[in-house]
CSV table of C-alpha atoms in Angstrom, one decimal:
chain,number,residue,atom,x,y,z
A,24,MET,CA,71.1,-2.8,1.8
A,25,LEU,CA,71.0,-3.8,-1.8
A,26,HIS,CA,68.8,-2.0,-4.3
A,27,GLY,CA,67.8,-3.0,-7.8
A,28,GLU,CA,65.4,-1.4,-10.4
A,29,TYR,CA,63.8,-2.6,-13.6
A,30,LYS,CA,61.3,-0.8,-15.8
A,31,THR,CA,59.2,-3.0,-18.1
A,32,PRO,CA,59.3,-1.5,-21.6
A,33,GLY,CA,56.0,0.3,-22.1
A,34,GLY,CA,55.2,-0.4,-18.4
A,35,LYS,CA,56.1,0.6,-14.9
A,36,LEU,CA,59.1,0.7,-12.6
A,37,VAL,CA,59.8,-2.0,-10.0
A,38,GLN,CA,62.3,-1.3,-7.2
A,39,VAL,CA,63.6,-3.9,-4.8
A,40,ASP,CA,65.5,-3.4,-1.6
A,41,PHE,CA,66.8,-6.2,0.5
A,42,GLU,CA,69.7,-7.4,2.6
A,43,LEU,CA,71.7,-10.6,2.6
A,44,ALA,CA,71.8,-13.0,5.5
A,45,GLY,CA,74.6,-15.3,4.5
A,46,ASP,CA,73.7,-16.1,0.9
A,47,ARG,CA,69.9,-15.6,1.3
A,48,LEU,CA,67.7,-12.6,0.8
A,49,THR,CA,66.1,-11.0,3.8
A,50,ASN,CA,64.0,-7.9,4.7
A,51,VAL,CA,62.8,-7.8,1.1
A,52,ARG,CA,60.8,-4.8,0.0
A,53,VAL,CA,59.2,-4.3,-3.4
A,54,THR,CA,57.9,-0.9,-4.5
A,55,GLY,CA,57.1,1.0,-7.7
A,56,ASP,CA,54.6,2.9,-9.8
A,57,PHE,CA,52.9,-0.2,-11.0
A,58,PHE,CA,49.2,-1.3,-10.5
A,59,LEU,CA,48.3,-4.4,-8.5
A,60,GLU,CA,45.0,-5.9,-7.4
A,61,PRO,CA,44.5,-6.9,-4.7
A,62,PRO,CA,47.0,-4.6,-2.9
A,63,GLU,CA,47.7,-7.3,-0.3
A,64,ALA,CA,49.5,-9.2,-3.1
A,65,LEU,CA,52.5,-6.9,-2.6
A,66,ASP,CA,53.3,-8.5,0.7
A,67,THR,CA,52.9,-11.9,-0.9
A,68,ILE,CA,55.5,-11.0,-3.6
A,69,ALA,CA,58.0,-9.7,-1.1
A,70,ARG,CA,57.5,-12.8,1.2
A,71,ALA,CA,58.0,-15.1,-1.8
A,72,LEU,CA,61.5,-13.7,-2.1
A,73,GLU,CA,62.3,-13.8,1.6
A,74,GLY,CA,64.9,-16.5,2.3
A,75,ALA,CA,65.6,-17.1,-1.4
A,76,PRO,CA,69.2,-18.1,-2.2
A,77,ALA,CA,71.1,-15.3,-3.9
A,78,SER,CA,72.3,-17.8,-6.4
A,79,LEU,CA,68.8,-18.3,-8.0
A,80,GLU,CA,68.4,-17.4,-11.6
A,81,GLU,CA,65.9,-14.9,-12.8
A,82,GLY,CA,63.5,-17.6,-13.9
A,83,GLU,CA,63.7,-19.4,-10.5
A,84,LEU,CA,63.0,-16.2,-8.7
A,85,ALA,CA,60.0,-15.4,-10.9
A,86,ALA,CA,58.7,-18.9,-10.4
A,87,ARG,CA,58.7,-18.4,-6.6
A,88,ILE,CA,56.6,-15.2,-7.0
A,89,THR,CA,54.2,-16.8,-9.5
A,90,GLN,CA,53.7,-19.8,-7.2
A,91,ALA,CA,53.0,-17.6,-4.2
A,92,LEU,CA,50.5,-15.5,-6.1
A,93,GLU,CA,48.4,-18.6,-6.8
A,94,ALA,CA,47.0,-18.2,-3.3
A,95,PHE,CA,44.8,-15.5,-4.7
A,96,ASP,CA,41.6,-16.3,-6.7
A,97,ARG,CA,42.2,-13.4,-8.9
A,98,VAL,CA,45.4,-11.3,-9.0
A,99,GLU,CA,46.3,-8.8,-11.6
A,100,LEU,CA,49.7,-7.2,-12.2
A,101,LEU,CA,49.5,-4.3,-14.6
A,102,GLY,CA,52.7,-2.6,-15.9
A,103,PHE,CA,55.0,-5.2,-14.4
A,104,SER,CA,55.3,-9.0,-13.8
A,105,ALA,CA,56.9,-11.6,-11.6
A,106,GLU,CA,59.8,-11.6,-14.2
A,107,ALA,CA,60.2,-7.9,-13.8
A,108,VAL,CA,60.6,-8.2,-10.0
A,109,ALA,CA,63.0,-11.1,-10.5
A,110,ARG,CA,65.1,-9.0,-12.9
A,111,ALA,CA,65.3,-6.1,-10.4
A,112,VAL,CA,66.6,-8.6,-7.8
A,113,ARG,CA,69.2,-10.0,-10.1
A,114,ARG,CA,70.3,-6.4,-10.9
A,115,ALA,CA,70.7,-5.7,-7.2
A,116,LEU,CA,72.9,-8.7,-6.9
A,117,ALA,CA,75.0,-8.2,-10.0
A,118,PRO,CA,75.0,-4.4,-10.6
B,16,MET,CA,30.1,2.1,-29.0
B,17,ASN,CA,29.9,1.2,-25.4
B,18,LEU,CA,27.6,4.1,-24.7
B,19,ALA,CA,24.8,1.8,-23.8
B,20,ARG,CA,26.9,0.4,-21.0
B,21,TRP,CA,27.3,3.8,-19.4
B,22,ARG,CA,23.6,4.6,-19.9
B,23,THR,CA,22.7,1.6,-17.7
B,24,TYR,CA,23.2,3.9,-14.7
B,25,ARG,CA,21.9,7.3,-13.4
B,26,TRP,CA,25.1,9.2,-12.9
B,27,GLN,CA,25.4,11.8,-10.2
B,28,LEU,CA,27.8,14.9,-10.4
B,29,VAL,CA,29.7,16.1,-7.3
B,30,ALA,CA,31.6,19.3,-7.9
B,31,GLY,CA,32.4,22.7,-6.5
B,32,GLU,CA,33.6,22.3,-2.9
B,33,ALA,CA,37.4,22.4,-2.3
B,34,PHE,CA,39.1,20.1,0.1
B,35,ASP,CA,42.6,19.6,1.5
B,36,PRO,CA,44.7,16.7,0.2
B,37,GLY,CA,43.9,14.3,3.0
B,38,MET,CA,40.2,14.8,2.5
B,39,GLN,CA,40.5,14.2,-1.2
B,40,MET,CA,42.0,10.7,-0.5
B,41,ALA,CA,39.4,10.0,2.2
B,42,LEU,CA,36.5,11.0,0.0
B,43,ASP,CA,37.7,8.7,-2.7
B,44,GLU,CA,37.5,5.8,-0.3
B,45,VAL,CA,34.2,6.8,1.2
B,46,LEU,CA,32.5,7.3,-2.2
B,47,THR,CA,33.9,4.1,-3.6
B,48,ARG,CA,32.6,2.2,-0.6
B,49,ARG,CA,29.2,3.8,-0.9
B,50,VAL,CA,28.8,3.0,-4.5
B,51,GLY,CA,30.0,-0.5,-3.9
B,52,ALA,CA,27.4,-1.0,-1.2
B,53,GLY,CA,24.7,0.5,-3.4
B,54,GLN,CA,24.2,3.4,-1.0
B,55,ARG,CA,25.0,6.1,-3.6
B,56,PRO,CA,24.4,6.3,-7.3
B,57,PRO,CA,27.4,5.9,-9.6
B,58,THR,CA,29.2,9.2,-9.3
B,59,LEU,CA,31.5,11.6,-11.2
B,60,ARG,CA,33.4,13.9,-8.8
B,61,PHE,CA,35.5,16.9,-9.9
B,62,TRP,CA,38.1,17.9,-7.4
B,63,GLU,CA,39.0,21.4,-6.2
B,64,TRP,CA,42.1,21.7,-4.0
B,65,THR,CA,42.7,24.0,-1.1
B,66,ALA,CA,46.4,23.3,-0.9
B,67,PRO,CA,49.2,22.0,-3.1
B,68,ALA,CA,50.1,18.3,-2.7
B,69,VAL,CA,52.3,15.5,-3.9
B,70,VAL,CA,50.1,12.4,-4.2
B,71,ILE,CA,52.0,9.2,-4.3
B,72,GLY,CA,50.8,5.8,-5.5
B,73,ARG,CA,49.8,2.9,-3.2
B,74,PHE,CA,52.9,0.9,-3.9
B,75,GLN,CA,55.6,3.6,-4.0
B,76,SER,CA,58.3,4.1,-1.6
B,77,LEU,CA,57.8,7.5,0.1
B,78,ARG,CA,61.4,8.5,0.3
B,79,ASN,CA,62.4,7.1,-3.1
B,80,GLU,CA,59.7,9.3,-4.7
B,81,VAL,CA,59.5,12.5,-2.7
B,82,ASP,CA,62.1,14.9,-1.4
B,83,LEU,CA,60.3,15.5,1.9
B,84,GLU,CA,62.4,18.5,2.9
B,85,GLU,CA,61.9,20.2,-0.4
B,86,ALA,CA,58.1,19.5,-0.2
B,87,ALA,CA,58.0,21.0,3.3
B,88,ARG,CA,59.9,24.0,2.2
B,89,HIS,CA,57.3,24.7,-0.5
B,90,GLY,CA,54.4,24.0,1.8
B,91,ILE,CA,53.4,20.9,-0.1
B,92,THR,CA,51.5,18.2,1.7
B,93,VAL,CA,52.4,14.6,0.9
B,94,VAL,CA,49.6,12.1,0.8
B,95,ARG,CA,49.3,8.5,-0.4
B,96,ARG,CA,46.2,7.3,-2.4
B,97,ILE,CA,44.7,3.8,-2.5
B,98,THR,CA,45.4,3.3,-6.2
B,99,GLY,CA,48.7,2.4,-7.7
B,100,GLY,CA,50.7,4.4,-10.3
B,101,GLY,CA,53.2,7.2,-9.9
B,102,ALA,CA,53.6,10.4,-7.9
B,103,MET,CA,52.1,13.6,-9.1
B,104,LEU,CA,52.2,17.3,-8.1
B,105,THR,CA,48.9,19.2,-7.8
B,106,GLU,CA,48.2,22.9,-7.0
B,107,PRO,CA,44.9,24.7,-6.6
B,108,GLY,CA,43.6,25.9,-9.9
B,109,LYS,CA,46.5,24.3,-11.8
B,110,VAL,CA,45.2,20.8,-12.5
B,111,ILE,CA,41.9,19.2,-13.4
B,112,THR,CA,41.2,16.1,-11.4
B,113,TYR,CA,38.2,13.9,-11.4
B,114,SER,CA,37.1,10.6,-10.0
B,115,ILE,CA,34.6,8.1,-11.3
B,116,TYR,CA,33.0,5.7,-8.8
B,117,ALA,CA,31.1,2.9,-10.6
B,118,PRO,CA,29.6,-0.5,-9.9
B,119,LEU,CA,32.1,-3.3,-10.8
B,120,GLU,CA,29.7,-4.5,-13.6
B,121,LEU,CA,30.5,-1.4,-15.7
B,122,VAL,CA,34.0,-2.8,-16.3
B,123,ALA,CA,33.7,-6.5,-15.2
B,124,ASP,CA,34.3,-8.0,-18.6
B,125,LEU,CA,37.1,-5.6,-19.5
B,126,SER,CA,40.8,-6.2,-18.6
B,127,PHE,CA,42.3,-3.6,-16.3
B,128,GLN,CA,44.2,-2.1,-19.2
B,129,GLU,CA,41.1,-1.9,-21.4
B,130,SER,CA,39.1,-0.3,-18.6
B,131,TYR,CA,41.5,2.7,-18.3
B,132,ALA,CA,40.9,3.7,-21.9
B,133,PHE,CA,37.2,3.0,-21.6
B,134,LEU,CA,36.7,5.1,-18.5
B,135,ASP,CA,38.5,8.1,-20.0
B,136,ALA,CA,37.1,7.9,-23.5
B,137,TRP,CA,34.7,10.8,-22.8
B,138,VAL,CA,37.6,13.0,-21.8
B,139,VAL,CA,39.6,12.3,-24.9
B,140,GLU,CA,36.5,13.0,-27.0
B,141,ALA,CA,35.9,16.3,-25.0
B,142,LEU,CA,39.5,17.5,-25.4
B,143,ARG,CA,39.4,16.7,-29.2
B,144,ALA,CA,36.2,18.8,-29.5
B,145,LEU,CA,38.2,21.7,-28.0
B,146,GLY,CA,40.7,21.3,-30.8
B,147,ILE,CA,43.3,19.5,-28.7
B,148,ASP,CA,44.9,16.6,-30.5
B,149,ALA,CA,44.5,14.2,-27.5
B,150,TRP,CA,44.5,10.4,-27.5
B,151,TYR,CA,44.8,7.6,-24.9
B,152,GLN,CA,48.2,6.1,-24.5
B,153,PRO,CA,48.1,2.8,-22.7
B,154,ILE,CA,48.4,1.9,-19.9
B,155,ASN,CA,47.0,5.0,-18.2
B,156,ASP,CA,48.0,8.3,-19.9
B,157,ILE,CA,46.1,11.0,-21.7
B,158,THR,CA,48.6,12.4,-24.1
B,159,SER,CA,48.8,14.7,-27.2
B,160,ALA,CA,51.2,15.6,-30.0
B,161,GLN,CA,52.7,18.3,-27.8
B,162,GLY,CA,53.2,16.0,-24.8
B,163,LYS,CA,51.5,14.2,-21.9
B,164,ILE,CA,48.4,15.9,-20.5
B,165,GLY,CA,47.5,13.6,-17.6
B,166,GLY,CA,47.4,10.2,-16.0
B,167,ALA,CA,44.8,7.9,-14.5
B,168,ALA,CA,44.9,5.3,-11.7
B,169,GLN,CA,42.4,2.7,-10.9
B,170,ALA,CA,41.4,0.3,-8.1
B,171,ARG,CA,38.7,-2.3,-8.0
B,172,ARG,CA,37.9,-2.2,-4.3
B,173,PHE,CA,34.9,-2.3,-1.9
B,174,GLY,CA,32.7,-3.8,-4.6
B,175,ALA,CA,33.2,-0.9,-7.0
B,176,VAL,CA,35.7,0.5,-9.4
B,177,LEU,CA,37.5,3.8,-8.5
B,178,HIS,CA,39.1,5.6,-11.5
B,179,HIS,CA,40.7,8.9,-11.0
B,180,THR,CA,42.6,11.1,-13.4
B,181,THR,CA,44.7,14.3,-13.0
B,182,MET,CA,45.4,16.5,-16.0
B,183,ALA,CA,48.0,19.3,-15.9
B,184,TYR,CA,46.3,22.7,-16.6
B,185,ASP,CA,49.0,25.1,-15.6
B,186,ILE,CA,51.6,23.0,-13.7
B,187,ASP,CA,55.1,24.3,-14.2
B,188,PRO,CA,56.9,21.1,-15.5
B,189,ALA,CA,60.2,22.5,-14.1
B,190,LYS,CA,58.8,22.4,-10.6
B,191,VAL,CA,58.0,18.7,-10.6
B,192,PRO,CA,61.6,17.3,-10.4
B,193,ARG,CA,62.3,19.6,-7.4
B,194,VAL,CA,60.0,17.5,-5.2
B,195,ILE,CA,59.4,14.3,-7.1
B,196,ARG,CA,62.5,12.1,-7.8
B,197,ILE,CA,62.6,10.6,-11.2
B,198,GLY,CA,65.2,7.9,-11.6
B,199,ARG,CA,67.3,7.2,-14.6
B,200,GLU,CA,65.9,3.6,-14.9
B,201,LYS,CA,62.3,5.1,-15.2
B,202,LEU,CA,63.4,7.0,-18.2
B,203,SER,CA,65.3,4.1,-19.8
B,204,ASP,CA,62.8,3.2,-22.5
B,205,LYS,CA,61.8,6.8,-23.0
B,206,GLY,CA,65.1,8.2,-24.2
B,207,ILE,CA,64.4,8.5,-27.9
B,208,ARG,CA,60.8,9.6,-27.3
B,209,SER,CA,61.7,12.2,-24.6
B,210,ALA,CA,60.3,15.0,-26.8
B,211,GLU,CA,57.0,13.3,-27.0
B,212,ARG,CA,57.0,12.4,-23.3
B,213,ARG,CA,57.3,15.9,-22.0
B,214,VAL,CA,54.4,17.3,-20.1
B,215,ALA,CA,52.2,19.6,-22.1
B,216,PRO,CA,49.7,21.3,-19.7
B,217,LEU,CA,46.3,22.2,-21.2
B,218,ARG,CA,47.0,25.9,-20.9
B,219,GLN,CA,49.7,25.5,-23.6
B,220,GLN,CA,47.2,23.9,-25.9
B,221,THR,CA,44.1,26.1,-25.5
B,222,GLU,CA,43.2,29.7,-24.7
B,223,LEU,CA,40.3,28.5,-22.5
B,224,PRO,CA,40.4,29.0,-18.7
B,225,ARG,CA,40.4,26.0,-16.5
B,226,GLU,CA,36.8,26.4,-15.5
B,227,ALA,CA,35.6,26.5,-19.1
B,228,ILE,CA,37.5,23.3,-19.8
B,229,GLN,CA,36.0,21.6,-16.7
B,230,GLU,CA,32.5,22.8,-17.7
B,231,HIS,CA,33.0,21.4,-21.2
B,232,LEU,CA,34.1,18.0,-19.7
B,233,ILE,CA,31.0,17.9,-17.5
B,234,ARG,CA,28.8,18.7,-20.5
B,235,THR,CA,30.4,16.0,-22.6
B,236,PHE,CA,29.9,13.4,-19.9
B,237,ALA,CA,26.3,14.5,-19.5
B,238,GLU,CA,25.5,14.3,-23.2
B,239,ARG,CA,27.2,10.9,-23.6
B,240,HIS,CA,26.2,9.2,-20.4
B,241,GLY,CA,23.5,11.3,-18.6
B,242,LEU,CA,24.3,13.2,-15.4
B,243,GLU,CA,22.3,14.7,-12.6
B,244,GLU,CA,23.4,17.4,-10.1
B,245,GLY,CA,24.2,16.0,-6.7
B,246,GLY,CA,26.3,16.7,-3.7
B,247,LEU,CA,28.1,15.1,-0.7
B,248,LEU,CA,26.0,14.0,2.2
B,249,ARG,CA,26.7,15.2,5.7
B,250,ASP,CA,27.5,11.7,6.9
B,251,GLU,CA,29.8,11.1,3.9
B,252,LEU,CA,31.8,14.1,4.9
B,253,GLU,CA,31.9,13.0,8.5
B,254,GLU,CA,33.1,9.6,7.5
B,255,ALA,CA,35.8,11.1,5.3
B,256,ARG,CA,37.0,13.4,8.2
B,257,GLU,CA,37.2,10.4,10.4
B,258,LEU,CA,39.3,8.6,7.8
B,259,VAL,CA,41.7,11.5,7.6
B,260,ARG,CA,42.2,11.2,11.3
B,261,THR,CA,42.6,7.5,11.4
B,262,LYS,CA,44.3,6.8,8.0
B,263,TYR,CA,45.0,9.4,5.3
B,264,GLY,CA,46.3,12.0,7.6
B,265,THR,CA,48.6,9.6,9.5
B,266,TRP,CA,52.4,9.0,9.0
B,267,GLU,CA,51.6,5.2,9.3
B,268,TRP,CA,49.6,5.3,6.1
B,269,THR,CA,51.8,7.8,4.2
B,270,ALA,CA,54.9,6.0,5.1
B,271,ILE,CA,53.4,2.5,4.9
B,272,LEU,CA,56.2,1.9,2.4
B,273,PRO,CA,58.9,4.2,3.8
């Protein structure tokens, strides 16, 4: 199980836990003390990372999350961002 | 400024009765739903606790945040709320907690960040009138020169906005890290400001007893926004008890993010 954390300056902490199946992320979990509306968007963020190649750069990981969140009419991330989640993932992979 | 917006509604006060931690969570959901459905007037509720609790945020990992064995040893119940944000420790008579349940229109044109400061502005004003040098620190903190006083959390859900805030009155700051884990990364951008970031319970900042501060808060809200005495309805309490049984009192909910 890999674990990574990133705290947005002036914002909140994001924690990611996942495993690697070959070179892909699996069983991804995203948690933290951030604010998110609607709450269902948390699953969407985690699912966006499921199956992502471990070789992806931070920007590519963030783009996957941003794209998945477009399914919502209105989604608000407060105290964190798609980039913050992506950075926590990169930190887990290259501690 | 913005007072007219509050004055659009007839606010009802709910205060006095103490509940266990699970009921507090359930009452927040029930009253938010009722206000959202137009079945209850916009409401200000002051909480009284029957037992100590650690309340974790909707998106937090239970085990990452709470030392469950340590909590059990101290007789502390762990519950999860429906709003985001961080874990907090509460004890009867040692915190001041309130919830605001309002129609979405009250904050519809404000960003989430703006609405935090807006919904707590009356509290900052009330504390300042008591001689406490308090101010709002975005995103969601009420703070002072001596340290953090409290934090808020918010959800726009069920057609309404739920905004609840807990302020430390007499919480022993040394007790918190025994049950709540605070990681190094979380403190990463707070290093140089650690002195400012320490918790400064209200009791360190005023001679007033908790009840007097609470009464002053209620009076300030009433003067600013208007406020009528009210109470919980029997069926609201029944609905909340049912929600404790099916949701807030269950391991499935508390450990929804294990």
